[in-house]
PDB file of C-alpha atoms and ligand atoms in Angstrom:
ATOM      1  CA  MET A1428       4.266   8.278 -13.137  1.00 40.00           C
ATOM      2  CA  GLY A1429       2.851   5.019 -14.463  1.00 47.00           C
ATOM      3  CA  GLU A1430      -0.241   4.790 -12.247  1.00 93.00           C
ATOM      4  CA  ASN A1431      -3.576   3.574 -13.560  1.00 98.00           C
ATOM      5  CA  VAL A1432      -6.751   5.539 -12.939  1.00 98.00           C
ATOM      6  CA  LEU A1433     -10.326   4.476 -13.649  1.00 98.00           C
ATOM      7  CA  ILE A1434     -12.946   7.240 -13.883  1.00 98.00           C
ATOM      8  CA  THR A1435     -16.618   6.327 -14.091  1.00 98.00           C
ATOM      9  CA  GLY A1436     -19.015   8.481 -16.110  1.00 98.00           C
ATOM     10  CA  ALA A1437     -16.203  10.158 -18.016  1.00 98.00           C
ATOM     11  CA  SER A1438     -17.603  10.568 -21.541  1.00 98.00           C
ATOM     12  CA  THR A1439     -18.524  14.196 -20.821  1.00 98.00           C
ATOM     13  CA  GLY A1440     -18.751  16.917 -18.155  1.00 98.00           C
ATOM     14  CA  ILE A1441     -16.826  16.610 -14.907  1.00 98.00           C
ATOM     15  CA  GLY A1442     -15.597  13.056 -15.604  1.00 98.00           C
ATOM     16  CA  LYS A1443     -14.083  14.116 -18.930  1.00 98.00           C
ATOM     17  CA  ALA A1444     -12.280  17.023 -17.225  1.00 98.00           C
ATOM     18  CA  ILE A1445     -10.950  14.621 -14.572  1.00 99.00           C
ATOM     19  CA  ALA A1446      -9.674  12.307 -17.335  1.00 98.00           C
ATOM     20  CA  ALA A1447      -7.898  15.265 -18.967  1.00 98.00           C
ATOM     21  CA  LYS A1448      -6.253  16.215 -15.658  1.00 98.00           C
ATOM     22  CA  TYR A1449      -4.817  12.722 -15.118  1.00 98.00           C
ATOM     23  CA  LEU A1450      -3.667  12.399 -18.743  1.00 98.00           C
ATOM     24  CA  GLU A1451      -1.917  15.767 -18.407  1.00 98.00           C
ATOM     25  CA  ASN A1452      -0.123  14.365 -15.371  1.00 97.00           C
ATOM     26  CA  GLY A1453       1.147  11.196 -17.035  1.00 97.00           C
ATOM     27  CA  PHE A1454      -1.368   8.601 -15.819  1.00 98.00           C
ATOM     28  CA  ASN A1455      -2.866   5.726 -17.784  1.00 98.00           C
ATOM     29  CA  VAL A1456      -6.589   6.433 -17.875  1.00 98.00           C
ATOM     30  CA  ILE A1457      -9.701   4.284 -18.292  1.00 98.00           C
ATOM     31  CA  ILE A1458     -12.842   6.272 -19.046  1.00 98.00           C
ATOM     32  CA  ASN A1459     -16.155   4.550 -18.425  1.00 98.00           C
ATOM     33  CA  TYR A1460     -19.571   5.588 -19.713  1.00 98.00           C
ATOM     34  CA  ALA A1461     -23.063   4.111 -19.788  1.00 97.00           C
ATOM     35  CA  HIS A1462     -25.094   4.881 -22.888  1.00 95.00           C
ATOM     36  CA  ASP A1463     -23.961   7.230 -25.651  1.00 97.00           C
ATOM     37  CA  ASP A1464     -21.365   5.409 -27.817  1.00 98.00           C
ATOM     38  CA  ASP A1465     -20.921   8.330 -30.247  1.00 98.00           C
ATOM     39  CA  LEU A1466     -20.236  10.827 -27.475  1.00 98.00           C
ATOM     40  CA  ALA A1467     -17.761   8.440 -25.832  1.00 98.00           C
ATOM     41  CA  SER A1468     -15.926   7.927 -29.161  1.00 98.00           C
ATOM     42  CA  GLU A1469     -15.731  11.695 -29.732  1.00 98.00           C
ATOM     43  CA  THR A1470     -14.360  12.286 -26.240  1.00 98.00           C
ATOM     44  CA  PHE A1471     -11.882   9.444 -26.612  1.00 98.00           C
ATOM     45  CA  ALA A1472     -10.579  10.824 -29.927  1.00 98.00           C
ATOM     46  CA  GLU A1473     -10.399  14.392 -28.564  1.00 98.00           C
ATOM     47  CA  LEU A1474      -8.444  13.367 -25.444  1.00 98.00           C
ATOM     48  CA  VAL A1475      -6.033  11.125 -27.377  1.00 98.00           C
ATOM     49  CA  ARG A1476      -5.310  13.988 -29.788  1.00 98.00           C
ATOM     50  CA  LYS A1477      -4.980  16.689 -27.157  1.00 98.00           C
ATOM     51  CA  TYR A1478      -2.794  14.731 -24.711  1.00 98.00           C
ATOM     52  CA  ASP A1479      -0.934  12.543 -27.199  1.00 96.00           C
ATOM     53  CA  ALA A1480      -2.476   9.665 -25.250  1.00 97.00           C
ATOM     54  CA  PHE A1481      -2.448   6.829 -27.766  1.00 96.00           C
ATOM     55  CA  GLY A1482      -2.012   3.622 -25.708  1.00 96.00           C
ATOM     56  CA  ARG A1483      -2.551   5.550 -22.446  1.00 97.00           C
ATOM     57  CA  LEU A1484      -6.306   5.998 -22.724  1.00 98.00           C
ATOM     58  CA  PHE A1485      -9.053   3.388 -23.007  1.00 98.00           C
ATOM     59  CA  CYS A1486     -12.794   3.645 -22.976  1.00 98.00           C
ATOM     60  CA  ILE A1487     -15.097   0.953 -21.535  1.00 98.00           C
ATOM     61  CA  LYS A1488     -18.898   0.922 -21.588  1.00 98.00           C
ATOM     62  CA  ALA A1489     -20.617  -0.336 -18.420  1.00 98.00           C
ATOM     63  CA  ASP A1490     -23.586   0.634 -16.281  1.00 98.00           C
ATOM     64  CA  VAL A1491     -22.122   1.139 -12.803  1.00 98.00           C
ATOM     65  CA  SER A1492     -25.435   0.299 -11.122  1.00 98.00           C
ATOM     66  CA  ASP A1493     -25.123  -3.307 -12.377  1.00 98.00           C
ATOM     67  CA  SER A1494     -22.571  -5.326 -10.380  1.00 98.00           C
ATOM     68  CA  LYS A1495     -22.022  -7.827 -13.226  1.00 98.00           C
ATOM     69  CA  GLN A1496     -21.180  -5.024 -15.670  1.00 98.00           C
ATOM     70  CA  VAL A1497     -18.822  -3.487 -13.108  1.00 98.00           C
ATOM     71  CA  GLU A1498     -17.089  -6.846 -12.654  1.00 98.00           C
ATOM     72  CA  ARG A1499     -16.557  -6.922 -16.434  1.00 98.00           C
ATOM     73  CA  LEU A1500     -15.423  -3.263 -16.457  1.00 98.00           C
ATOM     74  CA  PHE A1501     -12.631  -4.019 -13.975  1.00 98.00           C
ATOM     75  CA  TYR A1502     -11.702  -7.259 -15.737  1.00 98.00           C
ATOM     76  CA  GLU A1503     -11.294  -5.396 -19.047  1.00 98.00           C
ATOM     77  CA  ALA A1504      -9.454  -2.510 -17.366  1.00 98.00           C
ATOM     78  CA  ARG A1505      -6.952  -4.939 -15.819  1.00 98.00           C
ATOM     79  CA  GLU A1506      -6.466  -6.668 -19.185  1.00 97.00           C
ATOM     80  CA  VAL A1507      -5.467  -3.301 -20.654  1.00 96.00           C
ATOM     81  CA  PHE A1508      -3.261  -1.674 -17.989  1.00 96.00           C
ATOM     82  CA  GLY A1509      -3.034  -4.070 -15.041  1.00 97.00           C
ATOM     83  CA  GLU A1510      -4.384  -3.196 -11.598  1.00 97.00           C
ATOM     84  CA  ILE A1511      -6.059   0.117 -10.776  1.00 98.00           C
ATOM     85  CA  GLN A1512      -4.373   2.319  -8.155  1.00 98.00           C
ATOM     86  CA  VAL A1513      -6.728   5.314  -8.417  1.00 98.00           C
ATOM     87  CA  LEU A1514     -10.531   5.046  -8.612  1.00 98.00           C
ATOM     88  CA  ILE A1515     -12.749   8.074  -9.230  1.00 99.00           C
ATOM     89  CA  ASN A1516     -16.447   7.302  -8.756  1.00 99.00           C
ATOM     90  CA  ASN A1517     -17.952  10.141 -10.773  1.00 98.00           C
ATOM     91  CA  ALA A1518     -20.881   8.564 -12.693  1.00 98.00           C
ATOM     92  CA  GLY A1519     -24.145  10.154 -11.685  1.00 98.00           C
ATOM     93  CA  ILE A1520     -27.604  11.205 -12.743  1.00 98.00           C
ATOM     94  CA  ALA A1521     -29.907  13.933 -11.433  1.00 98.00           C
ATOM     95  CA  GLN A1522     -33.634  14.616 -11.646  1.00 97.00           C
ATOM     96  CA  ASP A1523     -35.913  17.457 -10.492  1.00 96.00           C
ATOM     97  CA  LYS A1524     -39.182  16.096  -9.130  1.00 97.00           C
ATOM     98  CA  LEU A1525     -41.606  16.732  -6.311  1.00 98.00           C
ATOM     99  CA  PHE A1526     -41.113  14.116  -3.616  1.00 98.00           C
ATOM    100  CA  THR A1527     -44.671  12.836  -4.068  1.00 98.00           C
ATOM    101  CA  ASP A1528     -44.036  12.265  -7.813  1.00 98.00           C
ATOM    102  CA  ILE A1529     -40.934  10.093  -7.331  1.00 98.00           C
ATOM    103  CA  THR A1530     -41.695   6.568  -8.577  1.00 98.00           C
ATOM    104  CA  ASP A1531     -40.062   3.296  -7.553  1.00 98.00           C
ATOM    105  CA  ASP A1532     -38.094   3.357 -10.815  1.00 98.00           C
ATOM    106  CA  ASP A1533     -36.908   6.957 -10.243  1.00 98.00           C
ATOM    107  CA  TRP A1534     -35.758   6.103  -6.729  1.00 98.00           C
ATOM    108  CA  ASN A1535     -34.031   2.859  -7.706  1.00 98.00           C
ATOM    109  CA  GLU A1536     -32.257   4.404 -10.703  1.00 98.00           C
ATOM    110  CA  MET A1537     -31.069   7.371  -8.626  1.00 98.00           C
ATOM    111  CA  ILE A1538     -29.729   5.277  -5.749  1.00 98.00           C
ATOM    112  CA  GLY A1539     -28.467   2.599  -8.176  1.00 98.00           C
ATOM    113  CA  THR A1540     -26.345   4.950 -10.266  1.00 98.00           C
ATOM    114  CA  ASN A1541     -25.144   7.448  -7.664  1.00 98.00           C
ATOM    115  CA  LEU A1542     -24.678   5.241  -4.597  1.00 99.00           C
ATOM    116  CA  THR A1543     -24.744   1.540  -5.534  1.00 99.00           C
ATOM    117  CA  GLY A1544     -22.469   2.373  -8.492  1.00 98.00           C
ATOM    118  CA  CYS A1545     -19.929   3.732  -6.054  1.00 98.00           C
ATOM    119  CA  PHE A1546     -20.245   0.609  -3.858  1.00 98.00           C
ATOM    120  CA  ASN A1547     -19.912  -1.725  -6.873  1.00 99.00           C
ATOM    121  CA  CYS A1548     -16.719  -0.049  -8.111  1.00 99.00           C
ATOM    122  CA  CYS A1549     -15.121   0.186  -4.657  1.00 98.00           C
ATOM    123  CA  ARG A1550     -15.800  -3.521  -4.122  1.00 98.00           C
ATOM    124  CA  GLU A1551     -13.937  -4.394  -7.329  1.00 98.00           C
ATOM    125  CA  ALA A1552     -11.010  -2.030  -6.737  1.00 98.00           C
ATOM    126  CA  ILE A1553     -10.275  -2.508  -3.035  1.00 98.00           C
ATOM    127  CA  PRO A1554      -8.972  -6.113  -2.724  1.00 98.00           C
ATOM    128  CA  TYR A1555      -5.892  -5.281  -4.842  1.00 98.00           C
ATOM    129  CA  MET A1556      -5.350  -1.967  -2.995  1.00 98.00           C
ATOM    130  CA  VAL A1557      -5.440  -3.802   0.360  1.00 98.00           C
ATOM    131  CA  ARG A1558      -2.963  -6.382  -0.917  1.00 98.00           C
ATOM    132  CA  VAL A1559      -0.411  -3.735  -1.924  1.00 98.00           C
ATOM    133  CA  LYS A1560      -1.315  -1.364   0.948  1.00 98.00           C
ATOM    134  CA  TYR A1561      -1.852   1.545  -1.418  1.00 98.00           C
ATOM    135  CA  GLY A1562      -4.838   3.085  -3.145  1.00 98.00           C
ATOM    136  CA  ARG A1563      -6.614   6.366  -3.782  1.00 98.00           C
ATOM    137  CA  ILE A1564     -10.399   6.666  -4.073  1.00 98.00           C
ATOM    138  CA  VAL A1565     -12.435   9.826  -4.669  1.00 98.00           C
ATOM    139  CA  ASN A1566     -16.226   9.729  -4.738  1.00 99.00           C
ATOM    140  CA  VAL A1567     -18.181  12.531  -6.377  1.00 99.00           C
ATOM    141  CA  SER A1568     -21.083  13.668  -4.204  1.00 99.00           C
ATOM    142  CA  SER A1569     -22.797  17.079  -4.384  1.00 98.00           C
ATOM    143  CA  MET A1570     -23.363  20.085  -2.138  1.00 98.00           C
ATOM    144  CA  TRP A1571     -26.971  18.802  -2.023  1.00 98.00           C
ATOM    145  CA  GLY A1572     -25.673  15.698  -0.259  1.00 98.00           C
ATOM    146  CA  ILE A1573     -24.522  18.044   2.529  1.00 98.00           C
ATOM    147  CA  VAL A1574     -27.493  20.404   2.841  1.00 98.00           C
ATOM    148  CA  GLY A1575     -30.324  18.749   0.840  1.00 98.00           C
ATOM    149  CA  ALA A1576     -32.196  20.231  -2.140  1.00 98.00           C
ATOM    150  CA  SER A1577     -35.918  20.791  -2.507  1.00 97.00           C
ATOM    151  CA  MET A1578     -37.338  18.786  -5.473  1.00 97.00           C
ATOM    152  CA  GLU A1579     -34.246  16.565  -5.393  1.00 98.00           C
ATOM    153  CA  VAL A1580     -34.869  14.357  -2.369  1.00 98.00           C
ATOM    154  CA  HIS A1581     -33.728  11.128  -4.063  1.00 98.00           C
ATOM    155  CA  TYR A1582     -30.609  12.844  -5.485  1.00 98.00           C
ATOM    156  CA  SER A1583     -29.792  14.432  -2.107  1.00 98.00           C
ATOM    157  CA  ALA A1584     -30.295  11.106  -0.303  1.00 99.00           C
ATOM    158  CA  ALA A1585     -28.011   9.273  -2.759  1.00 99.00           C
ATOM    159  CA  LYS A1586     -25.304  11.936  -2.510  1.00 99.00           C
ATOM    160  CA  ALA A1587     -25.532  12.021   1.317  1.00 99.00           C
ATOM    161  CA  GLY A1588     -25.091   8.235   1.150  1.00 99.00           C
ATOM    162  CA  VAL A1589     -21.909   8.749  -0.875  1.00 99.00           C
ATOM    163  CA  ILE A1590     -20.545  10.968   1.910  1.00 99.00           C
ATOM    164  CA  GLY A1591     -21.386   8.337   4.565  1.00 99.00           C
ATOM    165  CA  LEU A1592     -19.801   5.597   2.473  1.00 99.00           C
ATOM    166  CA  THR A1593     -16.662   7.742   2.020  1.00 99.00           C
ATOM    167  CA  LYS A1594     -16.197   8.466   5.725  1.00 99.00           C
ATOM    168  CA  ALA A1595     -16.797   4.882   6.879  1.00 99.00           C
ATOM    169  CA  LEU A1596     -14.578   3.397   4.175  1.00 98.00           C
ATOM    170  CA  ALA A1597     -11.800   5.889   4.995  1.00 99.00           C
ATOM    171  CA  LYS A1598     -11.774   4.604   8.587  1.00 98.00           C
ATOM    172  CA  GLU A1599     -11.809   0.961   7.508  1.00 98.00           C
ATOM    173  CA  LEU A1600      -9.101   1.313   4.844  1.00 98.00           C
ATOM    174  CA  GLY A1601      -6.758   3.824   6.511  1.00 98.00           C
ATOM    175  CA  PRO A1602      -4.724   1.043   8.169  1.00 98.00           C
ATOM    176  CA  SER A1603      -4.218  -0.439   4.677  1.00 98.00           C
ATOM    177  CA  GLY A1604      -2.671   2.774   3.343  1.00 98.00           C
ATOM    178  CA  ILE A1605      -5.724   3.624   1.216  1.00 98.00           C
ATOM    179  CA  THR A1606      -7.282   7.094   1.251  1.00 98.00           C
ATOM    180  CA  VAL A1607     -10.971   7.649   0.479  1.00 98.00           C
ATOM    181  CA  ASN A1608     -12.246  11.179  -0.035  1.00 98.00           C
ATOM    182  CA  CYS A1609     -15.178  12.993  -1.526  1.00 98.00           C
ATOM    183  CA  VAL A1610     -15.774  16.088  -3.639  1.00 98.00           C
ATOM    184  CA  ALA A1611     -19.164  17.723  -3.283  1.00 98.00           C
ATOM    185  CA  PRO A1612     -19.439  20.219  -6.167  1.00 98.00           C
ATOM    186  CA  GLY A1613     -21.773  23.183  -6.366  1.00 98.00           C
ATOM    187  CA  ALA A1614     -23.508  24.054  -9.646  1.00 98.00           C
ATOM    188  CA  ILE A1615     -21.127  23.214 -12.496  1.00 98.00           C
ATOM    189  CA  ASP A1616     -21.485  24.060 -16.169  1.00 97.00           C
ATOM    190  CA  THR A1617     -22.232  20.612 -17.674  1.00 97.00           C
ATOM    191  CA  ARG A1618     -24.971  18.798 -19.559  1.00 96.00           C
ATOM    192  CA  MET A1619     -26.509  17.895 -16.177  1.00 95.00           C
ATOM    193  CA  ASN A1620     -27.710  21.502 -15.834  1.00 94.00           C
ATOM    194  CA  ALA A1621     -28.868  21.824 -19.462  1.00 92.00           C
ATOM    195  CA  CYS A1622     -32.453  21.274 -18.289  1.00 91.00           C
ATOM    196  CA  TYR A1623     -32.467  24.716 -16.608  1.00 93.00           C
ATOM    197  CA  SER A1624     -33.554  27.886 -18.441  1.00 94.00           C
ATOM    198  CA  GLU A1625     -31.273  30.926 -18.762  1.00 95.00           C
ATOM    199  CA  ASP A1626     -33.262  32.645 -16.001  1.00 96.00           C
ATOM    200  CA  GLU A1627     -32.883  29.668 -13.686  1.00 95.00           C
ATOM    201  CA  ILE A1628     -29.118  29.564 -14.310  1.00 96.00           C
ATOM    202  CA  ALA A1629     -28.932  33.311 -13.656  1.00 97.00           C
ATOM    203  CA  ALA A1630     -30.780  32.772 -10.349  1.00 96.00           C
ATOM    204  CA  ILE A1631     -28.277  30.059  -9.315  1.00 96.00           C
ATOM    205  CA  CYS A1632     -25.393  32.417 -10.173  1.00 97.00           C
ATOM    206  CA  ASP A1633     -27.040  35.203  -8.144  1.00 97.00           C
ATOM    207  CA  GLU A1634     -27.195  32.916  -5.115  1.00 96.00           C
ATOM    208  CA  THR A1635     -23.525  31.952  -5.523  1.00 98.00           C
ATOM    209  CA  PRO A1636     -21.131  34.394  -3.805  1.00 98.00           C
ATOM    210  CA  LEU A1637     -18.597  33.993  -6.633  1.00 98.00           C
ATOM    211  CA  GLY A1638     -21.414  34.840  -9.070  1.00 98.00           C
ATOM    212  CA  ARG A1639     -21.001  32.085 -11.672  1.00 98.00           C
ATOM    213  CA  LEU A1640     -21.235  28.367 -12.364  1.00 98.00           C
ATOM    214  CA  GLY A1641     -18.142  26.284 -11.707  1.00 98.00           C
ATOM    215  CA  LYS A1642     -16.071  24.799 -14.529  1.00 98.00           C
ATOM    216  CA  PRO A1643     -15.580  21.014 -14.790  1.00 98.00           C
ATOM    217  CA  SER A1644     -11.803  21.594 -14.676  1.00 98.00           C
ATOM    218  CA  GLU A1645     -12.196  23.226 -11.241  1.00 98.00           C
ATOM    219  CA  ILE A1646     -13.672  19.991  -9.902  1.00 99.00           C
ATOM    220  CA  ALA A1647     -10.918  17.995 -11.613  1.00 99.00           C
ATOM    221  CA  ASP A1648      -8.333  20.118  -9.754  1.00 98.00           C
ATOM    222  CA  ALA A1649      -9.993  19.273  -6.414  1.00 98.00           C
ATOM    223  CA  VAL A1650     -10.119  15.549  -7.256  1.00 98.00           C
ATOM    224  CA  TYR A1651      -6.476  15.562  -8.295  1.00 98.00           C
ATOM    225  CA  PHE A1652      -5.451  17.308  -5.088  1.00 98.00           C
ATOM    226  CA  LEU A1653      -7.258  14.661  -3.013  1.00 98.00           C
ATOM    227  CA  THR A1654      -5.472  11.781  -4.743  1.00 98.00           C
ATOM    228  CA  SER A1655      -2.097  13.567  -4.490  1.00 98.00           C
ATOM    229  CA  SER A1656      -2.312  14.091  -0.740  1.00 97.00           C
ATOM    230  CA  ASP A1657      -0.978  11.242   1.428  1.00 97.00           C
ATOM    231  CA  PHE A1658      -2.451  12.525   4.721  1.00 98.00           C
ATOM    232  CA  THR A1659      -5.984  13.470   3.665  1.00 98.00           C
ATOM    233  CA  THR A1660      -8.707  10.885   4.094  1.00 98.00           C
ATOM    234  CA  GLY A1661     -12.415  10.793   4.935  1.00 98.00           C
ATOM    235  CA  GLN A1662     -12.783  14.426   3.871  1.00 98.00           C
ATOM    236  CA  VAL A1663     -15.483  16.215   1.898  1.00 98.00           C
ATOM    237  CA  LEU A1664     -14.112  19.025  -0.265  1.00 98.00           C
ATOM    238  CA  SER A1665     -16.877  21.201  -1.684  1.00 98.00           C
ATOM    239  CA  PRO A1666     -15.898  23.531  -4.543  1.00 98.00           C
ATOM    240  CA  ASN A1667     -19.188  25.426  -4.752  1.00 98.00           C
ATOM    241  CA  GLY A1668     -18.343  29.112  -5.249  1.00 98.00           C
ATOM    242  CA  GLY A1669     -19.467  29.817  -1.693  1.00 98.00           C
ATOM    243  CA  PHE A1670     -23.066  28.596  -2.230  1.00 98.00           C
ATOM    244  CA  VAL A1671     -22.739  26.312   0.811  1.00 98.00           C
ATOM    245  CA  ILE A1672     -20.389  27.503   3.560  1.00 97.00           C
TER     246      ILE A1672
HETATM  247  P1  LIG B1877     -23.059  14.647 -17.027  1.00 50.65           P
HETATM  248  O1  LIG B1877     -24.483  14.298 -17.199  1.00 50.65           O
HETATM  249  O2  LIG B1877     -22.443  15.699 -17.878  1.00 50.65           O
HETATM  250  O3  LIG B1877     -22.164  13.315 -17.169  1.00 50.65           O
HETATM  251  C1  LIG B1877     -22.535  12.147 -16.496  1.00 50.65           C
HETATM  252  C2  LIG B1877     -21.635  11.012 -16.895  1.00 50.65           C
HETATM  253  O4  LIG B1877     -22.073   9.862 -16.143  1.00 50.65           O
HETATM  254  C3  LIG B1877     -21.734  10.606 -18.370  1.00 50.65           C
HETATM  255  O5  LIG B1877     -20.457  10.195 -18.815  1.00 50.65           O
HETATM  256  C4  LIG B1877     -22.656   9.386 -18.350  1.00 50.65           C
HETATM  257  O6  LIG B1877     -22.410   8.457 -19.404  1.00 50.65           O
HETATM  258  C5  LIG B1877     -22.285   8.776 -17.037  1.00 50.65           C
HETATM  259  N1  LIG B1877     -23.296   7.893 -16.467  1.00 50.65           N
HETATM  260  C6  LIG B1877     -24.602   8.158 -16.198  1.00 50.65           C
HETATM  261  N2  LIG B1877     -25.197   7.055 -15.707  1.00 50.65           N
HETATM  262  C7  LIG B1877     -24.249   6.082 -15.680  1.00 50.65           C
HETATM  263  C8  LIG B1877     -24.222   4.724 -15.287  1.00 50.65           C
HETATM  264  N3  LIG B1877     -25.327   4.113 -14.813  1.00 50.65           N
HETATM  265  N4  LIG B1877     -23.068   4.020 -15.423  1.00 50.65           N
HETATM  266  C9  LIG B1877     -21.941   4.610 -15.899  1.00 50.65           C
HETATM  267  N5  LIG B1877     -21.896   5.892 -16.282  1.00 50.65           N
HETATM  268  C10 LIG B1877     -23.030   6.614 -16.159  1.00 50.65           C
HETATM  269  O7  LIG B1877     -22.905  15.008 -15.472  1.00 50.65           O
HETATM  270  P2  LIG B1877     -21.785  15.874 -14.702  1.00 50.65           P
HETATM  271  O8  LIG B1877     -22.371  17.182 -14.412  1.00 50.65           O
HETATM  272  O9  LIG B1877     -20.475  15.767 -15.375  1.00 50.65           O
HETATM  273  O10 LIG B1877     -21.775  15.061 -13.319  1.00 50.65           O
HETATM  274  C11 LIG B1877     -20.727  14.209 -12.915  1.00 50.65           C
HETATM  275  C12 LIG B1877     -20.873  13.934 -11.426  1.00 50.65           C
HETATM  276  O11 LIG B1877     -20.839  15.160 -10.703  1.00 50.65           O
HETATM  277  C13 LIG B1877     -22.215  13.276 -11.064  1.00 50.65           C
HETATM  278  O12 LIG B1877     -22.005  12.327 -10.049  1.00 50.65           O
HETATM  279  C14 LIG B1877     -23.029  14.439 -10.543  1.00 50.65           C
HETATM  280  O13 LIG B1877     -24.049  14.023  -9.659  1.00 50.65           O
HETATM  281  C15 LIG B1877     -21.965  15.252  -9.859  1.00 50.65           C
HETATM  282  N6  LIG B1877     -22.333  16.658  -9.664  1.00 50.65           N
HETATM  283  C16 LIG B1877     -22.603  17.461 -10.740  1.00 50.65           C
HETATM  284  C17 LIG B1877     -22.956  18.783 -10.509  1.00 50.65           C
HETATM  285  C18 LIG B1877     -23.279  19.725 -11.632  1.00 50.65           C
HETATM  286  O14 LIG B1877     -23.764  20.852 -11.342  1.00 50.65           O
HETATM  287  N7  LIG B1877     -23.025  19.380 -12.895  1.00 50.65           N
HETATM  288  C19 LIG B1877     -23.035  19.271  -9.203  1.00 50.65           C
HETATM  289  C20 LIG B1877     -22.742  18.423  -8.144  1.00 50.65           C
HETATM  290  C21 LIG B1877     -22.385  17.111  -8.384  1.00 50.65           C
END
C-alpha cells in the first residue's frame, strides 16, 4: 500500500497492537515512545521479526507533550519514510487520585501528554495533509472522556478534550479531504491497568456486559477501520464491552 503511519506511545499496550495491525496491512510504520529505551528496543525487534518488517519499521523517542521534541519526531520520521499520511495519537498516561489531591504537576502532565500531545502532533502532520488533500487522523480518548470517572478528573478532562479537538478538527479539515476520528476504549488489558488488584479487575469485568477486559488488538481493529473509511469523520467509536452504552 505504501502509506506511512506514525503512532505515538507505541512501545507497548494499545499502541504496539496498532503498529502490528498496520505492519500486517503493508504500511511503513513509525513507533514513538517516551521513556523506556529497553522496552522500545524489545518491541521493535519483536515486530520486525513477526512481520518481516526490516526497513518498514522505525522507532523514535520523543515526549509528545514537548512541541520541540514533536517537531524533531516529525523531522526524523520524514527523513526515514517521507511524509506521514496516517497519524494515530495514542500516547497517554493515567492516574487515580482524589480531585483535592491533584497537584499542579499532576494536572499539567496529564493534560500535556493526553491533550497537548495530540495538538502538537496534529500541528506537525496537518500542513502536508492539507497540501495533498488527503490524510487520516485517529485520536485515542477513553470512555471516561465521554462519561467521566470518579478519582480520574484530570484524566477524564484531558480525554474529553481529545473528543472536542477531534470533532472541531474534523469540521475544519473535511473540505481538505482529511478525516479525524476518535476511539474511546473501555478497560483494556495493558500495563496502564497493572496498578489494579485482581479483585478490582474482577469488579471492572463484572460491570462490563461482555464480562472481560478488552484486548489491545480489539482497539487496533477499531483504529484501522476508522482510517480505512473514506466517509467517516468526527466520530467517537467506543469499544468498551458495553460498559458505556
Ligand atoms: P500503556 O501505559 O501500556 O502505554 C502507553 C504508551 O504511551 C507507552 O508506549 C509510553 O511510552 C507512551 N507514552 C507515555 N507518555 C508519553 C509521552 N509523554 N510521549 C510519548 N509517549 C508517551 O497504555 P495503554 O493502555 O496502551 O494506553 C494507550 C492509550 O489508550 C492511552 O492514550 C490511554 O489513555 C488510552 N486508553 C487506555 C485504556 C486502558 O484500559 N488501557 C482505556 C482507555 C483509553
